[in-house]
C-alpha positions as a printed NumPy array, in Angstrom:
array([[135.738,   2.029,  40.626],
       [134.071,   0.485,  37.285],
       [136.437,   0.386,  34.172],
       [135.392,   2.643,  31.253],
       [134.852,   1.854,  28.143],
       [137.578,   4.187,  26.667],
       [136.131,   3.156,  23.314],
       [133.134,   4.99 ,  23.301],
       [134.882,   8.137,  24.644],
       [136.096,  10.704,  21.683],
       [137.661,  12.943,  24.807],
       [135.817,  16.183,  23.412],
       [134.089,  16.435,  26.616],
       [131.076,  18.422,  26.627],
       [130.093,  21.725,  26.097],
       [130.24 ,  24.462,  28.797],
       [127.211,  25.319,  30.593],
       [127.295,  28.375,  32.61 ],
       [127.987,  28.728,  35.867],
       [124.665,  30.643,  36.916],
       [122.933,  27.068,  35.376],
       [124.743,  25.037,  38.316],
       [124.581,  27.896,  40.933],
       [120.832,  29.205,  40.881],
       [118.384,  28.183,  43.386],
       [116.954,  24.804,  42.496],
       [112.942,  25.061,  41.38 ],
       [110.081,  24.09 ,  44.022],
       [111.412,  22.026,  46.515],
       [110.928,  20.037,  50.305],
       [107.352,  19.12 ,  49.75 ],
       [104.893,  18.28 ,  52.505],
       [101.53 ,  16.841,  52.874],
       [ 99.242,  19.306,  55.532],
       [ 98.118,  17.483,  58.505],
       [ 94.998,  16.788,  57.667],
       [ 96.064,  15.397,  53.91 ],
       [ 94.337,  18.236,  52.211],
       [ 97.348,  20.632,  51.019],
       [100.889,  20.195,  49.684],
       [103.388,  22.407,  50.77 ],
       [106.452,  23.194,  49.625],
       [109.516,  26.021,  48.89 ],
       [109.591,  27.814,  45.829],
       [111.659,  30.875,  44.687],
       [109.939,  34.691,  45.364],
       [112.195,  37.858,  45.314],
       [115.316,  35.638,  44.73 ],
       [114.695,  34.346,  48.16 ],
       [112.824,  30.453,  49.215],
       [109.454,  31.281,  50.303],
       [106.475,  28.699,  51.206],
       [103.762,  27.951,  49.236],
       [100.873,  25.974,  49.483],
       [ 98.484,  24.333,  46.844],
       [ 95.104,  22.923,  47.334],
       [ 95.654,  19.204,  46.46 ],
       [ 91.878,  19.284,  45.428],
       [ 91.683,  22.037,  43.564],
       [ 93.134,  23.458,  39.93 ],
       [ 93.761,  26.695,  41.104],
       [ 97.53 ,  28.299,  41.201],
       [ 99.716,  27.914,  44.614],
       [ 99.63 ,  30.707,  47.588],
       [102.476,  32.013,  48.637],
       [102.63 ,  32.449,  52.727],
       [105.345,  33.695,  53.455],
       [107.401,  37.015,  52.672],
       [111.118,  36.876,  53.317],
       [112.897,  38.878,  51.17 ],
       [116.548,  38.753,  53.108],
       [117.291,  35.129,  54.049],
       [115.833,  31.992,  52.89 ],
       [113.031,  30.133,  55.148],
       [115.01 ,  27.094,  56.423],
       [112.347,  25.113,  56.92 ],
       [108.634,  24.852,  57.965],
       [105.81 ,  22.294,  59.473],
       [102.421,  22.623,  60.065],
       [100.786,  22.828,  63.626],
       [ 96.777,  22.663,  63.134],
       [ 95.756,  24.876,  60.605],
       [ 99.334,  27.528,  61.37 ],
       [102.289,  27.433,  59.288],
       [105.522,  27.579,  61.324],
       [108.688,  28.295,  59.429],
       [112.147,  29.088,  60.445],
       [115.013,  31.626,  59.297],
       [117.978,  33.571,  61.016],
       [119.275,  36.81 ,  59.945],
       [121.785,  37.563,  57.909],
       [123.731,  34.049,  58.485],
       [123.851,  34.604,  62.126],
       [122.469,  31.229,  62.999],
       [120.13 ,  32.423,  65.749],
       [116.707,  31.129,  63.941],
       [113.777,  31.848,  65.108],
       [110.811,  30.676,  64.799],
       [107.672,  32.807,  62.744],
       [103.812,  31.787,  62.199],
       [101.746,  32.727,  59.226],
       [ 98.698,  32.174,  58.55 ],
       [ 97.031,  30.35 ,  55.708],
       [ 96.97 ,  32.856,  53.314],
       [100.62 ,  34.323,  54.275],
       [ 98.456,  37.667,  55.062],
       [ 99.762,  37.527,  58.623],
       [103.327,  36.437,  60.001],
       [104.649,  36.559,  63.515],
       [107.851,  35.781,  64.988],
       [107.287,  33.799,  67.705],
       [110.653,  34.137,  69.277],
       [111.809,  37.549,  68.873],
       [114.555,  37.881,  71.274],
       [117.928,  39.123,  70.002],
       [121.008,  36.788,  69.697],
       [118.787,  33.798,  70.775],
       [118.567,  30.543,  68.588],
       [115.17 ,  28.609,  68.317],
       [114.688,  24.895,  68.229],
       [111.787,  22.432,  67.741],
       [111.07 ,  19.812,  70.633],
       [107.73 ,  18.714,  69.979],
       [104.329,  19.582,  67.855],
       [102.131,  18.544,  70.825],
       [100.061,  16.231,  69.139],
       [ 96.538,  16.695,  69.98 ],
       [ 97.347,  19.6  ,  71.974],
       [ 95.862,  23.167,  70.481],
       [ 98.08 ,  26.211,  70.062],
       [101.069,  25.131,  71.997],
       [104.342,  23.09 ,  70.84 ],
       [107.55 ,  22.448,  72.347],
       [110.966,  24.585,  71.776],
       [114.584,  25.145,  72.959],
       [115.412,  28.517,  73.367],
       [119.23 ,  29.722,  75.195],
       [117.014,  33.016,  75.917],
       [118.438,  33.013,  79.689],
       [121.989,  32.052,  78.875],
       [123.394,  31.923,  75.457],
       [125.509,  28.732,  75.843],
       [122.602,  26.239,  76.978],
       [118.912,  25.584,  75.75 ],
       [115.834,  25.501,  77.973],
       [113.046,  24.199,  77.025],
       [109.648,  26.083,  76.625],
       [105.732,  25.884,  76.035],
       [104.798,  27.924,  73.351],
       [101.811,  29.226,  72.544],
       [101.651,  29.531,  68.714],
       [ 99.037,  31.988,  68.208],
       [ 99.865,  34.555,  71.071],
       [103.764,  33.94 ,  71.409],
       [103.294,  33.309,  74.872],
       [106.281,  31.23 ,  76.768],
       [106.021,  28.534,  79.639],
       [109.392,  27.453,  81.184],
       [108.98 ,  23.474,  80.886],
       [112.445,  22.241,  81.751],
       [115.705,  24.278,  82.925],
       [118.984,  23.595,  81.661],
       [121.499,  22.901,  84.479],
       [124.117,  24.226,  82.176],
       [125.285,  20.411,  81.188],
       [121.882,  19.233,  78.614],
       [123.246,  19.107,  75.016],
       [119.57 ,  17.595,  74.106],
       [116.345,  16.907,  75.14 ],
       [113.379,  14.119,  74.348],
       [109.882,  14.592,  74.594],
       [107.886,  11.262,  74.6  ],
       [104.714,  11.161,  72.576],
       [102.637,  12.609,  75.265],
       [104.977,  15.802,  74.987],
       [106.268,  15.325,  78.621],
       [110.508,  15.875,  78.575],
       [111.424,  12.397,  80.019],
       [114.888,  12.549,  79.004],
       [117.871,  14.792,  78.686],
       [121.335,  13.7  ,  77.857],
       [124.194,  15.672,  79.638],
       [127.663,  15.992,  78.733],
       [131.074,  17.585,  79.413],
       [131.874,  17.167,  76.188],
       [133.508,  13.982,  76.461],
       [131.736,  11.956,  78.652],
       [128.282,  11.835,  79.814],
       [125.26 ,   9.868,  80.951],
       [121.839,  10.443,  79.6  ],
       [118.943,  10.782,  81.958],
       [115.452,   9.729,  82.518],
       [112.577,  10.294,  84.899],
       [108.909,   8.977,  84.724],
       [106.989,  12.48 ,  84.853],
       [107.674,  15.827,  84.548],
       [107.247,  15.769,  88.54 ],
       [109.827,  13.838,  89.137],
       [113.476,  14.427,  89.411],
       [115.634,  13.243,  86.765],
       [118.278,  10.047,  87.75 ],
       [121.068,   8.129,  85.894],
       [119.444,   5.668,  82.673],
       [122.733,   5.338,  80.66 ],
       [126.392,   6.648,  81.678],
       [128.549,   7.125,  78.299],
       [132.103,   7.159,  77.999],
       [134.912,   8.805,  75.819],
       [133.808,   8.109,  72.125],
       [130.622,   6.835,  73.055],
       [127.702,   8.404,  71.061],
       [123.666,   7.653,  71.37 ],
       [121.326,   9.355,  69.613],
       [117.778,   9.269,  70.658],
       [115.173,   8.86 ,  68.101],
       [112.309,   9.341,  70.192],
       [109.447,   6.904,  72.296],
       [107.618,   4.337,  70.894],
       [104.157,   4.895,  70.883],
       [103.694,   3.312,  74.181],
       [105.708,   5.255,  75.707],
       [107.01 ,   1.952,  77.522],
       [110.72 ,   1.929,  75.09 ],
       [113.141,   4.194,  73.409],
       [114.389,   4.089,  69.618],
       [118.117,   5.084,  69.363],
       [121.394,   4.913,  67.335],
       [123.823,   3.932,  69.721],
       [127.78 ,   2.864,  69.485],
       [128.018,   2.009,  72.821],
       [130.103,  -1.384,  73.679],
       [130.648,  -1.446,  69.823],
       [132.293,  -0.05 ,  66.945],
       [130.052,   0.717,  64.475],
       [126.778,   2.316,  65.951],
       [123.517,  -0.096,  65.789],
       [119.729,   0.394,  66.094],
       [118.897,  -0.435,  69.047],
       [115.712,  -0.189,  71.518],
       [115.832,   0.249,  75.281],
       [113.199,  -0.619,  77.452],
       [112.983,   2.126,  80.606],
       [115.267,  -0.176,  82.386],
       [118.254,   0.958,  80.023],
       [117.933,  -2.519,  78.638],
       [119.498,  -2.577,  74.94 ],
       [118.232,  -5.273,  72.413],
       [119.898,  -4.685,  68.911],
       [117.453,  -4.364,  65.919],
       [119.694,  -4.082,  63.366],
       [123.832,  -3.238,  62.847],
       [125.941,  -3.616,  59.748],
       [129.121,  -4.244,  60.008],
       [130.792,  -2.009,  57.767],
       [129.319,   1.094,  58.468],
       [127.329,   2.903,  61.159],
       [123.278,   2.922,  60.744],
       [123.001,   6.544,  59.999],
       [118.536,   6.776,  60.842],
       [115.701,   4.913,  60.602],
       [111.935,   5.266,  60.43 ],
       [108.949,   4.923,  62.637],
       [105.539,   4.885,  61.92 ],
       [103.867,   6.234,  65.19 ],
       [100.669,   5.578,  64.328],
       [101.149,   2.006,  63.84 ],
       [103.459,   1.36 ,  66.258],
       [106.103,  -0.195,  63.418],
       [109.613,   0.541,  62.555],
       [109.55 ,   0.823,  58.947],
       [113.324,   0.753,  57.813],
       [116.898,   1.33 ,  58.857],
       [119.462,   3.69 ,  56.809],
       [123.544,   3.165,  56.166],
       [125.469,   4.573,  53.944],
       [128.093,   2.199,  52.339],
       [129.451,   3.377,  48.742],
       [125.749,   4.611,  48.38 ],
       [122.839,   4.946,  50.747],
       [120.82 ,   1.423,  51.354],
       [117.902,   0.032,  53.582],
       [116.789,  -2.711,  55.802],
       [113.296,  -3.104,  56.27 ],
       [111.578,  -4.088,  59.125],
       [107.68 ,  -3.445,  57.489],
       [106.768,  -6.058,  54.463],
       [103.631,  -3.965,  53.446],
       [106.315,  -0.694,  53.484],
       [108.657,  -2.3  ,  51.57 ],
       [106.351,  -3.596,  49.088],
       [104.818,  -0.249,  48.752],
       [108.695,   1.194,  48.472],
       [109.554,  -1.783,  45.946],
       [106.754,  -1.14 ,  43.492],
       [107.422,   2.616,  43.533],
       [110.891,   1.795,  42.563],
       [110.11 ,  -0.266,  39.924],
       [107.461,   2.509,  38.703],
       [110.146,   5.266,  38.57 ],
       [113.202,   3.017,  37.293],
       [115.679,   3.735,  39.956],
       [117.532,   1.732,  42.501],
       [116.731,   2.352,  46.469],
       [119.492,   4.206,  46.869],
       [117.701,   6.937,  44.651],
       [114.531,   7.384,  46.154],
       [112.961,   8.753,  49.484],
       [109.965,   8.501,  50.954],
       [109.977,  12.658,  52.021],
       [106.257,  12.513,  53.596],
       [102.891,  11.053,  54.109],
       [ 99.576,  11.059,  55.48 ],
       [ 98.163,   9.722,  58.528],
       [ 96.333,   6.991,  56.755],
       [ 99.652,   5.88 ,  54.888],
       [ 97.696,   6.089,  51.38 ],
       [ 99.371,   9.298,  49.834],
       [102.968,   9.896,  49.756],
       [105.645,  12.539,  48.834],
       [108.259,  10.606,  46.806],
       [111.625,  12.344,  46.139],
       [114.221,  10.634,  43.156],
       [117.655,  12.392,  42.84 ],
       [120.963,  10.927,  41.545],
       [124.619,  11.632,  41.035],
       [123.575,  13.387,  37.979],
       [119.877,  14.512,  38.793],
       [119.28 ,  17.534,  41.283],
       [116.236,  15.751,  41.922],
       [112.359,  15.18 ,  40.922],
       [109.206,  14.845,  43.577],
       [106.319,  13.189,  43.024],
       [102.914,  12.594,  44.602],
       [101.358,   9.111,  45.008],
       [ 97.999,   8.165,  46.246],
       [ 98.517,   4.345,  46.872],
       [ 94.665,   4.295,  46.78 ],
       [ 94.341,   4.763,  43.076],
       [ 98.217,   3.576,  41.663],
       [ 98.563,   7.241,  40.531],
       [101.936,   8.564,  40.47 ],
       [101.715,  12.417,  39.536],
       [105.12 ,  14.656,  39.123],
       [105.425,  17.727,  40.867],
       [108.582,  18.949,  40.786],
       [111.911,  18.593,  38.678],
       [114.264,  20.592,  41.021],
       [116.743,  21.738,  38.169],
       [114.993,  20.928,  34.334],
       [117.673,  23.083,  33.059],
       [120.583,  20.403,  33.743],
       [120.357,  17.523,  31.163],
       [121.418,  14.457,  33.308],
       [122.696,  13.135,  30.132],
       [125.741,  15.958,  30.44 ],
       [126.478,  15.739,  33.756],
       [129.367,  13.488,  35.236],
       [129.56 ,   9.822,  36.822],
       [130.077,   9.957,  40.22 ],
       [132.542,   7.027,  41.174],
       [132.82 ,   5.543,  44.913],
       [136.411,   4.653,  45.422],
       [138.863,   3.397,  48.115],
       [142.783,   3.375,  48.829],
       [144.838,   2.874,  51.612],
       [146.337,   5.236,  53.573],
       [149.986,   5.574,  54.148],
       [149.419,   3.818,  58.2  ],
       [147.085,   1.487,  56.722],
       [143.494,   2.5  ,  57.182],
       [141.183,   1.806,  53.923],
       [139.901,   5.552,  52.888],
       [136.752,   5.465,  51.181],
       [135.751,   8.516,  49.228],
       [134.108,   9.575,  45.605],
       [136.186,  10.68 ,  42.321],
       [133.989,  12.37 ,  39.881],
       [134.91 ,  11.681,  36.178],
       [134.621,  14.92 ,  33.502],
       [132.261,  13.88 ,  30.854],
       [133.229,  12.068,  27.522],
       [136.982,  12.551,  28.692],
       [139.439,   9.748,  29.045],
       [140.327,   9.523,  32.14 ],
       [144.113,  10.202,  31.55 ],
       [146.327,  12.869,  33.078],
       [143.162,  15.102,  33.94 ],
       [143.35 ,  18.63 ,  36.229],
       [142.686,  17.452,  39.065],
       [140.629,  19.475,  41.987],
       [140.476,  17.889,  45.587],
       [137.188,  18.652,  47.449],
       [137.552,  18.36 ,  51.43 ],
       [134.255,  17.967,  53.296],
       [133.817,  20.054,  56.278],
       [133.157,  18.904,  59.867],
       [135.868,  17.11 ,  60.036],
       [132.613,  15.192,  61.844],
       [130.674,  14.616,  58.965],
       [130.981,  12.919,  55.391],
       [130.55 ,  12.871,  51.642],
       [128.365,  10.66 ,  50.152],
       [126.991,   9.909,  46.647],
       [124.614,  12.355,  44.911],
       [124.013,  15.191,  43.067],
       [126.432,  18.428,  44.021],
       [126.112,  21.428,  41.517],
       [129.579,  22.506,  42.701],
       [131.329,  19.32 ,  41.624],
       [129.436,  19.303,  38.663],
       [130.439,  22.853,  37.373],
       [134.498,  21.513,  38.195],
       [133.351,  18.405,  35.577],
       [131.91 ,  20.638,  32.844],
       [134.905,  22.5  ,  32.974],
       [137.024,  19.228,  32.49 ],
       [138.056,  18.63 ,  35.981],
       [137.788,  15.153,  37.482],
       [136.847,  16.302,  40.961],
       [138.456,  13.941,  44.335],
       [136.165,  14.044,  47.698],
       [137.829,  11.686,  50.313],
       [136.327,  10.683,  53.634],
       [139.189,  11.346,  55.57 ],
       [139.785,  10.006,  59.093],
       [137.419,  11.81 ,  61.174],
       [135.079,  11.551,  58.89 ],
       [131.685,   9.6  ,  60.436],
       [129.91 ,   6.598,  59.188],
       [132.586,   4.525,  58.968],
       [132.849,   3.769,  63.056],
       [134.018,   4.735,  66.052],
       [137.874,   3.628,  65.837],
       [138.051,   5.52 ,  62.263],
       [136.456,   8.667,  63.559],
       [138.496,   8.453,  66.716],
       [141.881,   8.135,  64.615],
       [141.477,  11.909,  63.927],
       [141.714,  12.648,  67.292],
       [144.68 ,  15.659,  67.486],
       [145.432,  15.211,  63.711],
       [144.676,  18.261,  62.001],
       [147.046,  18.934,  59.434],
       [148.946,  15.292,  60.38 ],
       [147.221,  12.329,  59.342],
       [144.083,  13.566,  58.334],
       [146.046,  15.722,  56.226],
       [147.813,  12.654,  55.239],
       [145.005,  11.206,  54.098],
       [143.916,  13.478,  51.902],
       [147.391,  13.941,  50.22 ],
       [147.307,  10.156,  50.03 ],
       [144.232,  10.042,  47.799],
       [145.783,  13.129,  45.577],
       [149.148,  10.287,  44.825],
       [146.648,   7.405,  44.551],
       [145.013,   9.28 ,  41.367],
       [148.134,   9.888,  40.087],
       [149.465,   6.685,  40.377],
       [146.323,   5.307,  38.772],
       [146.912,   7.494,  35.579],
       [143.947,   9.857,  36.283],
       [145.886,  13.02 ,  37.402],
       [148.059,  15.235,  35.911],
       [150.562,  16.019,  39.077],
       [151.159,  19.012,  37.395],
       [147.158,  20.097,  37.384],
       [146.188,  19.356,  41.163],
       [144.045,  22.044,  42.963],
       [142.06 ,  21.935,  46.194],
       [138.947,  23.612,  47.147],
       [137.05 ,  23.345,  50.506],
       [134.799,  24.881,  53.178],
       [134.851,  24.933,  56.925],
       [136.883,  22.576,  57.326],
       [137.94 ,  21.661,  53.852],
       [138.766,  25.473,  53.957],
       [141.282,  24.04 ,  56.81 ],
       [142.21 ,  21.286,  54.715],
       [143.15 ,  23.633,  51.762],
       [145.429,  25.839,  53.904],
       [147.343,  23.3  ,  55.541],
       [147.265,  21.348,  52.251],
       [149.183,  24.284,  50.171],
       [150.933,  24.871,  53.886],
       [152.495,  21.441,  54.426],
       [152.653,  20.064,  50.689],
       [153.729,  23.419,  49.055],
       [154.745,  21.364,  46.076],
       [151.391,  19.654,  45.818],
       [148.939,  22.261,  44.319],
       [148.914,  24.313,  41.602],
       [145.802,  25.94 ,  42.876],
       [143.572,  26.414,  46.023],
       [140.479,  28.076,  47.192],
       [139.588,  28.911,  50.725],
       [135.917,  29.144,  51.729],
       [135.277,  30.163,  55.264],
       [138.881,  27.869,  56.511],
       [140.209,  27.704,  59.748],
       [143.815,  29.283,  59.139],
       [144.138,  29.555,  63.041],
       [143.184,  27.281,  65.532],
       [143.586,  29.12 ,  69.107],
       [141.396,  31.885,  67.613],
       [138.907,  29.367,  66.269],
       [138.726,  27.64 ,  70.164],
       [138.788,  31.415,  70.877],
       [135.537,  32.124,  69.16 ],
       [133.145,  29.045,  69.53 ],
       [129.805,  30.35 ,  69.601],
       [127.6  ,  30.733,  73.023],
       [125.693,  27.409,  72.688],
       [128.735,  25.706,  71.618],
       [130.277,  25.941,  75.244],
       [129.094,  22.524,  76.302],
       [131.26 ,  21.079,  73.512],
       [134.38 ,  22.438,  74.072],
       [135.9  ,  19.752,  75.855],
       [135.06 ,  17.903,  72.638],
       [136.834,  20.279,  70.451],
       [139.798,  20.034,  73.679],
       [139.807,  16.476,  73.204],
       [139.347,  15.954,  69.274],
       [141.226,  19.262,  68.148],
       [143.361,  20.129,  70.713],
       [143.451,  21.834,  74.003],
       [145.065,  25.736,  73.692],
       [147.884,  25.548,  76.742],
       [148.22 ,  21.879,  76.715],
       [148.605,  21.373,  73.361],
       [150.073,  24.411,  72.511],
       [152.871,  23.384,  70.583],
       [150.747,  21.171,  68.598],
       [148.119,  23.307,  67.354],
       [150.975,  26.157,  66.47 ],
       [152.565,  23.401,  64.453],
       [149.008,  22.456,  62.332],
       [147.928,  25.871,  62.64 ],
       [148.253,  27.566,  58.556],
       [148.76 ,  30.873,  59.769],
       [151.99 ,  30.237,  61.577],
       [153.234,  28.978,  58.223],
       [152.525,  31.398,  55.56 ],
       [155.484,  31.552,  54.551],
       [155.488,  28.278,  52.969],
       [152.933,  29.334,  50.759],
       [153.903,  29.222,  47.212],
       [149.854,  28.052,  45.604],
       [147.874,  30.92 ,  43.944],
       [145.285,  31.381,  46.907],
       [141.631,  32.934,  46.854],
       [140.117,  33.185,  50.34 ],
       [136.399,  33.881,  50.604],
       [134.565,  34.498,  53.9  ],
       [131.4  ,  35.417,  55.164],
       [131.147,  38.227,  57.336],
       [128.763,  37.203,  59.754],
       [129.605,  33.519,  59.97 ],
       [129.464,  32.419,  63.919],
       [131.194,  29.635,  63.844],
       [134.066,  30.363,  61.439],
       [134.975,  33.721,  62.309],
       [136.126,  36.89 ,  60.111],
       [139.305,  36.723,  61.64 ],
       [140.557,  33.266,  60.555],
       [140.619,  35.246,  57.107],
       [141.714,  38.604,  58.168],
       [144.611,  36.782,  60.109],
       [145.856,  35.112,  56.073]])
């Protein structure tokens, strides 16, 4: 972490800006170019609720709004021909489905109207009319089939059954499923076949810890793009050939690559993503990363504040997105044809980035010796003395913080909190050996590292010991539990958000098409009768009595994943 200038600091902070400021729904957001380059799309606010609209790019007139949703936000939408397709569960439930409108939002369909079943996008069929590709666990809740489906009548075709073992599926860019990758779990092979006549056979067998992800086909059909771990620590981007033949394209080796980009038109690989203290690329494509540099330099950020969100099939307009640690975010249109950069969105005007907080990567060891990367969050124009304190677990554990802007941790800020967010063990990004140090530690070392991080702010001068608090979701509702649990003394405060207080009743109520991972959770977590005395040991509930932190426990009632019960149990 930077040294401050104390000097220019007066330690007045800032004034308070209400809550409703940081927690409203952010203005027009996730914009798209249509297919054929004419249209931007994009989310935007209607009855409290994010609804799609689209504007003529041509034209001066005001956008349309297509769809109507009045309960749950759309979660997201694409275009297939001239049909919007958008997604949304109900009520939190999880099961999306997927609706159609049409283009002036006076019709909309759910394409997938079957209770308690979840909806998933394989393919968009390119050049093929009225159908794409989906998953669908319409025959049996715990695995996904794949379908044919008819946009415009909601008709289904089975294309590919689920043996009961396929976590995921890949379409090559003819829209035939070529491969499926299987899994108990723990281990697991991913398999191929030429045609959708054929049966499938072995192409890769993966091991405990191993993890591929497939990225999809080049255009030739002839290789496969994919994010792979295997025989290494920290996963690479790689391309096999239909042999199962690996060559490396690029690996870092500090961190995992987390995606990268392909331009299926042109056959190219434009960049690769990691995430260090702050998100970076490596580019493959000179004319791509000249276009990328000059659009940096136009806007006045660094790479690791811009995207490239969308384009057009000639590559000569563009969807640019710039967002920050203290910026919610801005998008922008660019025709490359003309050098016009035109803003059409700032996501939250209302914020002043000049009054939110610095958002500091930092690092520590743990108390076994691991290096703990995470992010500490400074209040505004306060000295960075003996502040309250408020510790932020991620959720997951399988997942990560990184740098940007989050309105939560910027409310904690305003209020003169400096805010901790530690990528635990567990946490991904960082490699296989440091995710697989997790492995059974719920409530032990991960625990440990999080406690660490709370003593390395204090020893640094920035926390009050007096003022620590802890507030987390999912997970980090886990984390707060077992943090006010098994460090009583600790925390002055905590808030629970959807936690895990109990962990047989959380293996007890894994959602349907969770079933194929529960020998991951057995194996990560804990198995119920083998592990029994373990995971009553880690397990809050069991330990309640320990409890001596004010506590406010929120839950959602529907949640599928975190069930009611893990709070009705506190």
């Amino acid at each position: 972490m930077k040294k401050l200038r104390l000097a220019s600091i007066d330690d007045k902070g800032v004034a308070p800006i209400p809550v409703e400021d940081f927690m409203r729904n952010p203005g027009s957001l996730a914009y798209q170019i249509s297919s054929d380059g004419n249209y931007l799309t994009f989310m935007a606010p209607w009855e409290n609720r994010a609804n799609v609209f689209v504007k003529n790019m041509g034209g001066s007139g005001e956008p349309e709004r297509v769809t109507s949703s009045k309960d749950r936000d759309i979660a997201g939408f694409f275009w297939k021909g001239d049909t919007l397709l958008y997604v949304k569960d109900n009520g939190g439930d999880e099961n999306f489905h997927i609706y159609s409108s049409s283009f002036n939002g006076a019709q909309e369909k759910d394409l997938t109207p079957y209770s308690g079943v979840q909806a998933g996008l394989v393919s968009l069929l390119s050049g093929v009319k009225d159908e794409i590709l989906v998953t669908l666990n319409k025959e049996n809740k715990t695995v996904f089939d794949v379908y044919k489906l008819n946009i415009k009548t909601g008709a289904l075709q089975l294309v590919a059954k689920n043996p009961g073992n396929v976590q995921g599926w890949l379409a090559d860019r003819n829209g035939n499923i070529r491969m499926a990758v299987v899994s108990d779990g723990v281990v697991g092979e991913i398999m191929y076949r030429d045609s959708d006549k054929e049966e499938f056979r072995s192409f890769l067998k993966l091991n405990a810890g191993d993890e591929v992800s497939l990225l999809g086909f080049t255009q030739d059909n002839q290789s496969v793009l994919a994010v792979s771990n295997q025989g290494r620590d920290k996963a690479a981007l790689v391309r096999f050939d239909l042999q199962a033949n690996e060559k490396v394209l690029f690996e870092h080796p500090e961190v995992d690559i987390a995606n990268a980009m392909y331009d299926s038109k042109r056959d190219r690989l434009l960049y690769a993503a990691y995430v260090t203290d702050k998100a970076h690329l490596h580019f493959f494509d000179s004319e791509f990363e000249g276009l990328y540099r000059k659009l940096m330099a136009k806007l006045k950020v660094s790479e690791s504040e811009i995207g490239i969100n969308d384009y057009n099939q000639d590559m000569n307009k563009f969807i640019v997105s710039v967002s920050n640690d203290k910026t919610y975010g801005r998008y922008y249109y660019y025709d490359s044809t003309t050098d016009q950069l035109t803003e059409l969105a700032n996501l939250s005007p209302w914020l002043k980035p000049e009054l939110m907080a610095d958002m500091h990567p930092i690092s520590y060891q743990s108390r076994d010796g691991l290096t703990i990367h995470g992010y500490l969050t400074l209040p505004k124009n306060k000295k960075p003395e003996d502040l309250p304190l408020i510790v932020n677990p991620h959720g997951g554990p399988w997942a990560r913080d990184m740098w940007g802007f989050n309105p939560e941790v910027q409310l904690l800020a305003n209020r003169g909190y400096a805010v901790l967010q530690v990528n635990f063990r567990s946490s991904t990004g960082y490699g296989k050996e440091f995710l697989n140090a997790g492995n059974k530690q719920w409530g032990r070392n991960i625990q440990n590292d999080i406690t660490d991080g709370v003593q390395w702010a204090i020893k640094q001068g920035i926390a009050d010991p007096d003022r620590i608090g802890i507030y987390g979701a999912s997970f980090g509702g886990y984390a707060t539990l077992a943090g006010i649990t098994f460090t009583p003394d600790l925390y002055a405060a905590a808030v629970d958000y959807v936690g895990v207080s109990n962990i047989f009743t959380l293996l007890e109520t894994l959602p349907p098409y969770w079933e194929t991972f529960r020998n991951m959770f057995y194996e990560r977590v804990g198995h119920p009768e083998q592990d029994k005395d373990l995971l009553k040991a880690v397990s809050p509930v069991f330990h309640a009595d320990r409890i001596k932190t004010p506590l406010f426990v929120a839950q959602g009632a529907n949640d599928p994943r975190v069930n009611q019960a893990e709070s009705d149990q506190r």
